[in-house]
XYZ file of N, CA and C in Angstrom:
219
model
N 0.595 -47.392 -27.186
C -0.355 -46.332 -27.783
C -1.143 -45.552 -27.108
N -2.344 -46.139 -26.932
C -3.220 -45.965 -25.964
C -3.177 -44.689 -24.616
N -2.129 -45.309 -24.109
C -1.472 -44.596 -22.756
C -0.609 -43.161 -23.329
N 0.047 -43.597 -24.590
C 0.505 -42.218 -24.979
C -0.337 -41.261 -25.238
N -1.494 -41.042 -25.967
C -2.214 -40.396 -26.494
C -3.520 -40.022 -25.565
N -3.694 -40.717 -24.672
C -4.042 -39.959 -23.008
C -3.218 -39.095 -22.523
N -1.875 -39.820 -22.498
C -0.954 -38.474 -21.574
C -0.817 -37.490 -22.246
N -0.852 -37.468 -23.777
C -0.565 -36.016 -24.555
C -1.859 -35.018 -24.593
N -3.374 -35.850 -24.561
C -4.336 -35.118 -24.336
C -4.465 -34.604 -22.854
N -4.449 -35.380 -21.953
C -4.304 -34.769 -20.401
C -3.269 -33.727 -20.111
N -2.146 -33.917 -20.906
C -1.020 -32.860 -20.669
C -1.519 -31.180 -21.646
N -2.366 -31.725 -22.970
C -2.789 -30.310 -23.656
C -3.740 -29.856 -22.754
N -4.472 -30.597 -22.264
C -5.940 -30.218 -21.286
C -5.202 -29.345 -20.327
N -4.326 -29.712 -19.846
C -3.644 -29.118 -18.251
C -2.944 -27.897 -19.085
N -2.514 -27.996 -20.118
C -1.557 -26.768 -20.682
C -2.695 -25.442 -21.038
N -3.545 -25.973 -21.268
C -4.633 -25.063 -21.774
C -5.147 -24.650 -20.198
N -5.352 -25.685 -19.741
C -6.208 -24.769 -18.325
C -5.136 -24.083 -17.330
N -4.086 -24.331 -17.411
C -3.173 -23.262 -16.568
C -2.362 -22.123 -17.348
N -2.590 -22.345 -18.604
C -1.854 -21.083 -19.532
C -3.117 -20.517 -19.823
N -4.281 -20.092 -19.567
C -5.153 -19.456 -20.364
C -5.040 -18.008 -20.062
N -4.146 -17.255 -18.861
C -3.884 -16.088 -18.378
C -2.646 -15.799 -18.132
N -2.425 -14.795 -18.242
C -0.812 -14.480 -17.767
C -0.495 -14.068 -16.418
N -1.764 -13.459 -16.152
C -1.172 -12.795 -14.558
C -2.117 -14.035 -13.366
N -1.465 -14.016 -12.811
C -1.559 -14.922 -11.655
C -3.413 -14.485 -10.883
N -3.594 -15.963 -10.402
C -5.092 -15.501 -9.708
C -5.055 -14.939 -8.477
N -5.730 -14.038 -8.356
C -5.632 -13.827 -7.065
C -6.529 -14.281 -5.828
N -5.765 -14.793 -4.989
C -6.474 -15.425 -4.176
C -6.621 -14.582 -2.913
N -7.610 -15.080 -1.614
C -7.627 -14.420 -0.623
C -6.173 -13.996 0.184
N -5.145 -14.399 0.290
C -3.822 -13.919 0.754
C -3.246 -12.683 -0.159
N -3.664 -12.721 -1.329
C -2.666 -11.186 -1.932
C -3.813 -10.386 -2.152
N -5.341 -11.008 -2.099
C -6.110 -10.032 -1.522
C -6.094 -9.454 0.089
N -5.603 -10.280 0.911
C -5.323 -9.443 2.185
C -3.953 -8.504 2.025
N -2.950 -9.203 1.463
C -1.252 -8.269 1.092
C -2.119 -6.971 0.995
N -2.808 -7.041 -0.535
C -2.965 -5.525 -0.799
C -3.658 -4.767 -0.092
N -4.876 -5.373 1.288
C -5.524 -4.426 2.141
C -4.714 -4.101 3.370
N -3.588 -4.883 3.549
C -2.871 -4.246 4.565
C -1.892 -3.227 3.511
N -1.482 -3.474 2.731
C -0.623 -2.323 2.094
C -1.596 -1.057 2.097
N -2.860 -1.513 1.679
C -3.507 0.161 1.691
C -3.158 0.558 3.229
N -3.789 -0.295 3.772
C -3.504 0.141 5.252
C -2.538 1.089 5.584
N -1.434 0.369 5.650
C -0.317 1.013 5.657
C -0.409 2.012 5.081
N -0.423 2.648 3.828
C -0.028 3.779 3.076
C -1.257 4.797 3.711
N -2.467 4.464 4.151
C -3.287 5.230 5.043
C -2.922 6.269 5.770
N -2.315 4.904 6.537
C -1.499 5.439 8.020
C -0.214 6.505 7.604
N 0.411 6.317 6.781
C 1.728 6.812 6.623
C 1.021 8.167 6.349
N 0.118 7.907 5.445
C -0.513 9.657 4.870
C -1.279 10.720 6.637
N -1.611 9.808 7.292
C -2.390 10.120 8.350
C -1.082 10.728 9.022
N -0.226 10.403 9.479
C 1.101 10.578 10.230
C 1.813 11.888 9.797
N 1.629 11.504 8.602
C 2.431 12.900 7.624
C 1.598 14.244 7.846
N 0.254 14.352 7.970
C -0.649 15.317 7.926
C -0.421 15.713 9.499
N -0.458 14.727 10.137
C -0.724 14.778 11.797
C 0.807 15.559 12.257
N 1.750 15.081 11.380
C 3.523 15.475 11.936
C 3.313 17.629 11.674
N 2.845 17.000 10.180
C 2.596 18.862 9.833
C 2.107 19.570 10.685
N 0.851 19.147 11.173
C -0.169 19.901 11.975
C 0.491 20.737 13.057
N 1.485 19.323 13.632
C 1.991 19.887 15.247
C 3.149 20.637 14.656
N 3.643 20.137 14.109
C 5.257 21.549 13.474
C 4.552 22.689 13.062
N 3.068 22.946 12.732
C 2.479 24.573 12.024
C 2.603 24.765 13.812
N 1.790 24.403 14.404
C 1.363 25.154 15.764
C 2.706 25.029 16.578
N 3.564 24.081 16.449
C 4.938 24.478 17.429
C 5.528 25.928 16.749
N 5.617 26.068 15.680
C 6.150 27.529 15.174
C 4.939 28.566 15.591
N 3.743 28.212 15.836
C 2.939 29.393 15.702
C 2.976 29.779 17.693
N 3.392 28.814 18.091
C 3.330 28.652 19.309
C 5.176 29.650 19.880
N 5.942 29.291 18.946
C 7.116 29.816 19.155
C 7.086 31.500 18.538
N 6.659 31.495 17.634
C 6.505 32.854 17.256
C 5.563 33.695 18.528
N 4.443 33.055 18.715
C 3.662 33.759 19.933
C 5.179 34.489 21.308
N 5.846 33.147 21.487
C 6.459 33.312 22.525
C 7.865 34.687 22.233
N 7.906 34.507 21.134
C 8.962 35.382 20.546
C 7.960 36.584 20.410
N 7.195 37.093 20.147
C 6.629 38.061 20.417
C 5.872 38.850 21.468
N 6.187 37.925 22.704
C 5.774 38.246 24.413
C 6.804 38.565 24.859
N 8.140 38.038 24.384
C 9.216 38.047 24.600
C 9.756 39.477 24.349
N 9.305 40.078 23.445
C 9.868 41.517 22.637
C 9.373 42.608 23.412
N 8.214 42.206 24.124
C 7.846 43.644 24.930
C 8.638 43.295 26.134
N 9.280 42.773 26.750
C 9.841 42.599 27.640
C 10.871 43.430 28.087
N 11.475 43.530 26.989
C 13.018 44.054 26.833
C 13.037 45.638 26.580
């Protein structure tokens, strides 16, 4: 009977310790994963901005060439 009571108490203590919070604990791997995700998002935004600027400059160059060839006709 003492063994049953001891096991019951240990099981209750374990359940209380593990079930106190619904969200999982954030360890170093989770934090590193979040940092990698943020870095990827920042990189994506940087590439999008650079691509947009490159497109704008290419369009300006095309317009400039178009204007230059107009005079030659």
